[in-house]
């Protein structure tokens, strides 16, 4: 029997002869320090100390001025975020919560949800335990009531500590994405997948160096599987990830994070963009794409450069996506 023990619930798959899922409480745990993304994490402690101080002082900037982010009216969406504890994923979740968008997380380690996002009401945030690498974890009940999915799973391009326990590009970027897409309901309004620039050129220099262990090849296989699935999709190919990862910070600090001077956004098509992009910009692009109808069935590359950007303005994001050149 389900028992309410905490204001964040975790749902664990159990034997189907008993019941599809059960709830367990999530206890706060020490903040974890895992990195997420494409293998470009900065482990310099001095850098991280400066970044923490900067984040405490700054607030999210709108297009033309610095303004404190305010809570927006609630939404009818119910968004499943996969990879929610990673560098991009946790920024997606923080922004969804701040927008009052009902969210559901699929995490290998559900206790991370409390350390990252605090105690949230079940009506606002639900947490399911599961691993996309394991098809048995992807119980259909996980997706009940979900209207949109944002998938930002990933691992490092080169062998690292993050490859422990079979967390390789093949298992995460290909098999994990394939397993997830295979069980998603056809009723979804949109699936947004975070991928990488260069996936169509993994046999060409300099991309072939990045692809020495297959990360670009496997990301492209994941993309292709989603494209062929018949689901309504948008693919966001990110440049080299900057700003963060913020994986050891709490929700309040996340909501104060900024992209520094690199707030201007470049969006292209045809896998021609080369450069860097703030994790905050990638997260915002994913959320904005959910509501822009013409981004359905499209693949975009995204970079960020110095200058004023679109912030969270839907019309400015719509114009950026509209004018993307193949």
Coordinates of N, CA, C and O in Angstrom, one line a residue, residues 123-248:
X123 N 1.9 17.1 -6.4 CA 1.2 17.7 -7.5 C 2.1 18.4 -8.5 O 1.7 18.7 -9.6
X124 N 3.2 18.8 -7.9 CA 4.2 19.6 -8.7 C 5.3 18.8 -9.3 O 5.8 19.0 -10.4
X125 N 5.8 17.8 -8.5 CA 7.0 17.0 -8.9 C 6.8 15.6 -8.4 O 6.6 15.3 -7.2
X126 N 7.0 14.7 -9.3 CA 7.0 13.3 -9.0 C 8.3 12.7 -9.5 O 8.9 13.1 -10.5
X127 N 8.8 11.7 -8.8 CA 10.1 11.1 -9.1 C 10.0 9.6 -9.2 O 9.4 8.9 -8.3
X128 N 10.4 9.1 -10.3 CA 10.4 7.6 -10.6 C 11.8 7.1 -10.6 O 12.7 7.7 -11.2
X129 N 12.0 6.0 -10.0 CA 13.3 5.3 -10.1 C 13.4 4.5 -11.4 O 12.5 3.6 -11.7
X130 N 14.4 4.7 -12.2 CA 14.5 3.9 -13.4 C 15.8 4.3 -14.2 O 16.4 5.3 -14.0
X131 N 16.2 3.3 -15.1 CA 17.4 3.5 -15.8 C 17.1 3.2 -17.3 O 16.6 2.0 -17.6
X132 N 17.3 4.1 -18.2 CA 16.9 3.9 -19.6 C 17.7 2.7 -20.2 O 17.3 2.2 -21.2
X133 N 18.8 2.4 -19.6 CA 19.6 1.3 -20.2 C 19.0 0.0 -19.9 O 19.3 -1.0 -20.6
X134 N 18.0 -0.1 -19.0 CA 17.4 -1.3 -18.6 C 15.9 -1.3 -19.0 O 15.1 -0.6 -18.3
X135 N 15.5 -1.9 -20.1 CA 14.1 -1.8 -20.6 C 13.1 -2.3 -19.5 O 12.0 -1.7 -19.5
X136 N 13.5 -3.2 -18.6 CA 12.6 -3.6 -17.6 C 12.2 -2.5 -16.6 O 11.2 -2.6 -15.9
X137 N 13.0 -1.4 -16.5 CA 12.7 -0.3 -15.6 C 11.6 0.6 -16.2 O 11.1 1.4 -15.4
X138 N 11.4 0.5 -17.5 CA 10.5 1.5 -18.1 C 9.1 1.0 -18.1 O 8.5 0.7 -19.2
X139 N 8.5 0.9 -17.0 CA 7.1 0.5 -16.8 C 6.2 1.5 -17.4 O 6.4 2.7 -17.3
X140 N 5.1 1.1 -18.2 CA 4.2 2.0 -18.8 C 3.6 3.0 -17.9 O 3.2 4.1 -18.3
X141 N 3.4 2.7 -16.6 CA 2.8 3.6 -15.7 C 3.6 4.9 -15.4 O 3.1 5.9 -15.0
X142 N 4.9 4.8 -15.7 CA 5.8 6.0 -15.6 C 5.3 7.1 -16.5 O 5.4 8.3 -16.2
X143 N 4.7 6.7 -17.6 CA 4.3 7.7 -18.7 C 2.9 8.1 -18.6 O 2.4 8.9 -19.5
X144 N 2.1 7.5 -17.7 CA 0.7 7.9 -17.6 C 0.5 9.4 -17.3 O 1.1 9.9 -16.3
X145 N -0.3 10.0 -18.1 CA -0.6 11.4 -17.9 C 0.5 12.4 -18.4 O 0.3 13.6 -18.3
X146 N 1.6 11.9 -18.9 CA 2.7 12.8 -19.4 C 2.3 13.3 -20.7 O 1.8 12.6 -21.6
X147 N 2.5 14.6 -20.9 CA 2.1 15.2 -22.2 C 3.4 15.5 -23.1 O 3.3 15.6 -24.3
X148 N 4.5 15.8 -22.4 CA 5.8 16.1 -23.1 C 6.9 15.4 -22.4 O 6.9 15.1 -21.3
X149 N 8.0 15.2 -23.2 CA 9.2 14.5 -22.7 C 10.4 15.4 -23.1 O 10.5 15.8 -24.3
X150 N 11.3 15.6 -22.2 CA 12.6 16.2 -22.5 C 13.7 15.2 -22.1 O 13.8 14.9 -20.9
X151 N 14.4 14.7 -23.0 CA 15.5 13.7 -22.7 C 16.9 14.4 -22.9 O 17.2 14.8 -24.0
X152 N 17.6 14.5 -21.8 CA 18.9 15.1 -21.8 C 19.9 14.2 -21.1 O 20.8 14.7 -20.3
X153 N 19.8 12.9 -21.3 CA 20.8 12.0 -20.8 C 22.1 12.1 -21.6 O 22.1 12.6 -22.7
X154 N 23.2 11.7 -21.0 CA 24.5 11.7 -21.7 C 25.6 11.2 -20.8 O 25.4 11.1 -19.6
X155 N 26.7 11.0 -21.4 CA 27.9 10.7 -20.6 C 29.1 11.4 -21.3 O 28.9 12.2 -22.2
X156 N 30.3 11.1 -20.9 CA 31.5 11.8 -21.4 C 31.9 11.1 -22.8 O 31.7 9.9 -23.0
X157 N 32.5 11.9 -23.6 CA 32.9 11.4 -24.9 C 34.1 10.4 -24.8 O 34.2 9.5 -25.6
X158 N 35.0 10.6 -23.8 CA 36.1 9.8 -23.6 C 36.0 9.1 -22.3 O 35.3 9.5 -21.4
X159 N 36.7 7.9 -22.2 CA 36.7 7.1 -21.0 C 36.9 8.0 -19.7 O 37.9 8.7 -19.7
X160 N 36.1 7.8 -18.7 CA 36.2 8.6 -17.5 C 35.6 7.8 -16.4 O 35.0 6.7 -16.6
X161 N 35.6 8.4 -15.2 CA 34.9 7.8 -14.0 C 33.4 7.6 -14.3 O 32.8 6.6 -13.8
X162 N 32.9 8.4 -15.1 CA 31.4 8.3 -15.5 C 31.1 7.1 -16.3 O 29.9 6.8 -16.5
X163 N 32.1 6.5 -16.9 CA 31.9 5.2 -17.6 C 31.7 4.0 -16.7 O 31.4 2.9 -17.2
X164 N 32.0 4.2 -15.5 CA 31.8 3.1 -14.5 C 30.4 2.5 -14.6 O 29.4 3.2 -14.9
X165 N 30.3 1.2 -14.4 CA 29.0 0.5 -14.4 C 28.3 0.6 -15.8 O 27.1 0.8 -15.9
X166 N 29.1 0.5 -16.8 CA 28.6 0.4 -18.2 C 27.9 1.7 -18.6 O 26.9 1.6 -19.4
X167 N 28.4 2.8 -18.2 CA 27.7 4.1 -18.5 C 28.4 4.7 -19.7 O 28.9 5.8 -19.7
X168 N 28.5 3.9 -20.8 CA 29.2 4.3 -22.0 C 28.3 5.0 -23.0 O 27.1 4.9 -22.9
X169 N 28.9 5.7 -24.0 CA 28.0 6.3 -25.0 C 27.1 5.3 -25.7 O 25.9 5.7 -26.0
X170 N 27.6 4.2 -26.0 CA 26.7 3.2 -26.7 C 25.5 2.8 -25.8 O 24.4 2.8 -26.3
X171 N 25.7 2.6 -24.5 CA 24.7 2.2 -23.6 C 23.7 3.4 -23.3 O 22.5 3.2 -23.1
X172 N 24.3 4.6 -23.2 CA 23.4 5.8 -22.8 C 22.8 6.5 -24.0 O 21.6 6.6 -24.1
X173 N 23.6 6.8 -25.0 CA 23.2 7.7 -26.1 C 22.5 6.9 -27.2 O 21.7 7.5 -27.9
X174 N 22.7 5.6 -27.2 CA 22.1 4.8 -28.2 C 21.0 3.9 -27.6 O 19.8 4.0 -27.8
X175 N 21.5 2.9 -26.8 CA 20.6 1.9 -26.3 C 19.6 2.6 -25.3 O 18.4 2.2 -25.3
X176 N 20.0 3.5 -24.5 CA 19.1 4.1 -23.5 C 18.0 4.9 -24.3 O 16.8 4.9 -23.9
X177 N 18.4 5.7 -25.3 CA 17.4 6.5 -26.0 C 16.5 5.6 -26.8 O 15.3 5.8 -26.8
X178 N 17.0 4.5 -27.4 CA 16.2 3.5 -28.1 C 15.2 2.9 -27.1 O 14.0 2.8 -27.5
X179 N 15.6 2.5 -26.0 CA 14.7 1.9 -25.0 C 13.6 2.8 -24.6 O 12.4 2.4 -24.5
X180 N 14.0 4.1 -24.3 CA 13.0 5.1 -23.9 C 12.0 5.3 -25.0 O 10.8 5.3 -24.8
X181 N 12.4 5.6 -26.2 CA 11.6 6.0 -27.3 C 10.6 4.8 -27.6 O 9.4 5.0 -27.9
X182 N 11.1 3.6 -27.4 CA 10.3 2.4 -27.8 C 9.0 2.3 -26.9 O 8.1 1.7 -27.3
X183 N 9.1 2.9 -25.7 CA 7.9 2.7 -24.8 C 7.1 4.0 -24.6 O 6.1 4.0 -23.9
X184 N 7.5 5.0 -25.2 CA 6.7 6.3 -25.1 C 5.4 6.2 -25.8 O 5.3 5.6 -26.8
X185 N 4.3 6.7 -25.1 CA 3.0 6.6 -25.7 C 2.8 7.5 -26.9 O 3.4 8.6 -27.0
X186 N 2.0 7.1 -27.8 CA 1.8 7.9 -29.1 C 1.0 9.2 -28.8 O 0.9 10.0 -29.7
X187 N 0.4 9.3 -27.6 CA -0.4 10.5 -27.2 C 0.4 11.7 -26.9 O -0.1 12.8 -26.7
X188 N 1.8 11.5 -26.8 CA 2.6 12.7 -26.5 C 2.5 13.8 -27.5 O 2.4 13.6 -28.7
X189 N 2.6 15.0 -26.9 CA 2.5 16.2 -27.8 C 3.9 16.6 -28.4 O 4.0 17.2 -29.4
X190 N 5.0 16.2 -27.6 CA 6.3 16.5 -28.1 C 7.4 15.7 -27.3 O 7.2 15.6 -26.1
X191 N 8.4 15.3 -28.0 CA 9.6 14.7 -27.4 C 10.8 15.6 -27.8 O 11.0 15.7 -29.0
X192 N 11.5 16.1 -26.9 CA 12.7 16.9 -27.2 C 13.9 16.1 -26.7 O 14.0 15.7 -25.6
X193 N 14.8 15.9 -27.6 CA 16.0 15.2 -27.4 C 17.2 16.1 -27.5 O 17.4 16.8 -28.5
X194 N 18.1 16.1 -26.5 CA 19.3 16.9 -26.5 C 20.4 16.0 -27.1 O 20.7 14.9 -26.6
X195 N 21.0 16.5 -28.2 CA 22.0 15.7 -28.9 C 23.3 16.7 -29.0 O 23.5 17.5 -28.1
X196 N 24.1 16.5 -30.0 CA 25.3 17.3 -30.2 C 25.5 17.7 -31.6 O 25.2 17.0 -32.5
X197 N 26.2 18.8 -31.8 CA 26.6 19.2 -33.1 C 27.7 18.2 -33.5 O 28.3 17.6 -32.7
X198 N 27.8 18.0 -34.8 CA 28.8 17.2 -35.4 C 28.4 15.7 -35.6 O 29.2 14.9 -36.0
X199 N 27.2 15.4 -35.2 CA 26.8 14.0 -35.3 C 26.7 13.4 -36.7 O 26.9 12.2 -36.9
X200 N 26.5 14.3 -37.7 CA 26.5 13.9 -39.1 C 27.8 13.8 -39.7 O 28.0 13.4 -40.9
X201 N 28.9 14.2 -39.0 CA 30.2 14.3 -39.5 C 31.2 13.6 -38.7 O 32.4 13.9 -38.6
X202 N 30.8 12.5 -38.0 CA 31.7 11.8 -37.1 C 32.9 11.1 -37.7 O 33.8 10.7 -37.0
X203 N 32.8 11.0 -39.1 CA 34.0 10.4 -39.8 C 34.9 11.5 -40.3 O 35.9 11.2 -41.0
X204 N 34.6 12.8 -40.1 CA 35.4 13.9 -40.6 C 36.2 14.6 -39.5 O 35.7 14.7 -38.4
X205 N 37.4 15.1 -39.8 CA 38.1 15.9 -38.8 C 37.4 17.3 -38.7 O 36.9 17.8 -39.7
X206 N 37.4 17.8 -37.5 CA 37.9 17.4 -36.2 C 37.0 16.4 -35.5 O 37.3 16.0 -34.4
X207 N 35.8 16.2 -36.0 CA 34.7 15.5 -35.3 C 35.2 14.0 -35.0 O 34.7 13.4 -34.1
X208 N 36.0 13.5 -35.9 CA 36.4 12.1 -35.8 C 37.2 11.9 -34.5 O 37.3 10.8 -33.9
X209 N 37.9 13.0 -34.1 CA 38.7 12.9 -32.8 C 37.7 12.8 -31.6 O 37.9 11.9 -30.7
X210 N 36.7 13.6 -31.7 CA 35.7 13.5 -30.6 C 34.9 12.2 -30.6 O 34.5 11.7 -29.6
X211 N 34.9 11.6 -31.8 CA 34.1 10.3 -31.9 C 35.0 9.1 -31.8 O 34.6 8.0 -32.1
X212 N 36.2 9.2 -31.2 CA 37.1 8.1 -31.1 C 36.5 6.9 -30.4 O 36.7 5.7 -30.7
X213 N 35.6 7.2 -29.4 CA 34.9 6.1 -28.7 C 33.4 6.1 -29.0 O 32.7 5.5 -28.3
X214 N 33.0 6.7 -30.1 CA 31.7 6.5 -30.7 C 30.6 7.4 -30.2 O 29.5 7.2 -30.6
X215 N 30.9 8.4 -29.4 CA 29.8 9.2 -28.8 C 29.0 9.9 -29.9 O 27.7 9.9 -29.8
X216 N 29.6 10.5 -31.0 CA 28.8 11.1 -32.0 C 28.0 10.1 -32.8 O 26.8 10.4 -33.2
X217 N 28.6 9.0 -33.1 CA 27.9 7.9 -33.8 C 26.7 7.5 -33.1 O 25.6 7.3 -33.7
X218 N 26.8 7.2 -31.8 CA 25.7 6.7 -31.0 C 24.6 7.8 -30.8 O 23.4 7.4 -30.7
X219 N 25.0 9.0 -30.6 CA 24.0 10.1 -30.5 C 23.2 10.2 -31.8 O 22.0 10.3 -31.8
X220 N 23.9 10.0 -32.9 CA 23.1 10.0 -34.2 C 22.2 8.8 -34.4 O 21.1 9.0 -34.9
X221 N 22.6 7.7 -33.9 CA 21.7 6.5 -33.9 C 20.5 6.8 -33.0 O 19.3 6.4 -33.4
X222 N 20.7 7.4 -31.9 CA 19.5 7.8 -31.0 C 18.6 8.7 -31.7 O 17.4 8.6 -31.7
X223 N 19.2 9.8 -32.4 CA 18.4 10.7 -33.1 C 17.6 10.0 -34.2 O 16.4 10.3 -34.3
X224 N 18.2 9.2 -35.0 CA 17.5 8.5 -36.1 C 16.4 7.6 -35.6 O 15.3 7.5 -36.2
X225 N 16.6 7.0 -34.4 CA 15.5 6.1 -33.9 C 14.3 7.0 -33.5 O 13.2 6.6 -33.8
X226 N 14.6 8.1 -32.9 CA 13.5 9.0 -32.6 C 12.8 9.5 -33.8 O 11.5 9.6 -33.9
X227 N 13.5 9.9 -34.8 CA 13.0 10.5 -36.0 C 12.1 9.4 -36.7 O 11.1 9.8 -37.4
X228 N 12.5 8.2 -36.7 CA 11.7 7.1 -37.3 C 10.6 6.5 -36.5 O 9.8 5.6 -36.9
X229 N 10.4 7.0 -35.3 CA 9.4 6.4 -34.3 C 8.0 6.8 -34.6 O 7.1 6.2 -34.1
X230 N 7.8 7.9 -35.3 CA 6.4 8.4 -35.6 C 6.0 9.4 -34.5 O 4.9 9.9 -34.6
X231 N 6.8 9.6 -33.4 CA 6.4 10.5 -32.4 C 6.7 11.9 -32.8 O 7.7 12.2 -33.6
X232 N 6.0 12.9 -32.3 CA 6.3 14.3 -32.6 C 7.6 14.7 -31.8 O 7.6 14.6 -30.6
X233 N 8.6 15.1 -32.6 CA 9.9 15.3 -31.9 C 10.5 16.7 -32.3 O 10.2 17.3 -33.3
X234 N 11.4 17.1 -31.5 CA 12.4 18.2 -31.8 C 13.7 17.8 -31.2 O 13.8 17.3 -30.1
X235 N 14.8 17.9 -32.0 CA 16.1 17.6 -31.6 C 16.9 18.8 -31.5 O 17.0 19.6 -32.4
X236 N 17.6 19.0 -30.3 CA 18.4 20.2 -30.1 C 19.9 19.7 -30.0 O 20.2 19.0 -29.1
X237 N 20.6 20.0 -31.0 CA 22.1 19.6 -31.0 C 22.9 20.8 -30.4 O 23.0 21.9 -31.0
X238 N 23.4 20.5 -29.3 CA 24.2 21.5 -28.5 C 25.7 21.5 -28.9 O 26.2 20.5 -29.3
X239 N 26.2 22.7 -28.9 CA 27.7 22.9 -29.1 C 28.4 22.5 -27.8 O 27.8 21.9 -26.9
X240 N 29.7 22.8 -27.7 CA 30.4 22.4 -26.5 C 29.8 23.1 -25.3 O 29.6 24.3 -25.3
X241 N 29.5 22.4 -24.3 CA 28.7 22.9 -23.2 C 29.6 23.7 -22.2 O 30.7 23.3 -21.8
X242 N 29.1 24.9 -21.9 CA 29.8 25.8 -20.9 C 28.8 26.1 -19.8 O 27.6 25.8 -19.9
X243 N 29.3 26.9 -18.8 CA 28.5 27.3 -17.7 C 28.0 26.1 -16.9 O 27.0 25.5 -17.2
X244 N 28.7 25.8 -15.8 CA 28.4 24.6 -15.0 C 29.4 23.5 -15.4 O 30.5 23.7 -15.8
X245 N 29.0 22.2 -15.1 CA 27.7 21.8 -14.6 C 27.5 22.3 -13.2 O 28.4 22.4 -12.4
X246 N 26.2 22.5 -12.9 CA 25.8 22.9 -11.5 C 25.2 21.8 -10.7 O 24.3 22.0 -9.9
X247 N 25.8 20.6 -10.8 CA 25.2 19.4 -10.2 C 25.3 19.3 -8.7 O 24.7 18.4 -8.2
X248 N 26.0 20.2 -8.1 CA 26.0 20.2 -6.6 C 25.3 21.3 -6.0 O 25.4 21.6 -4.8

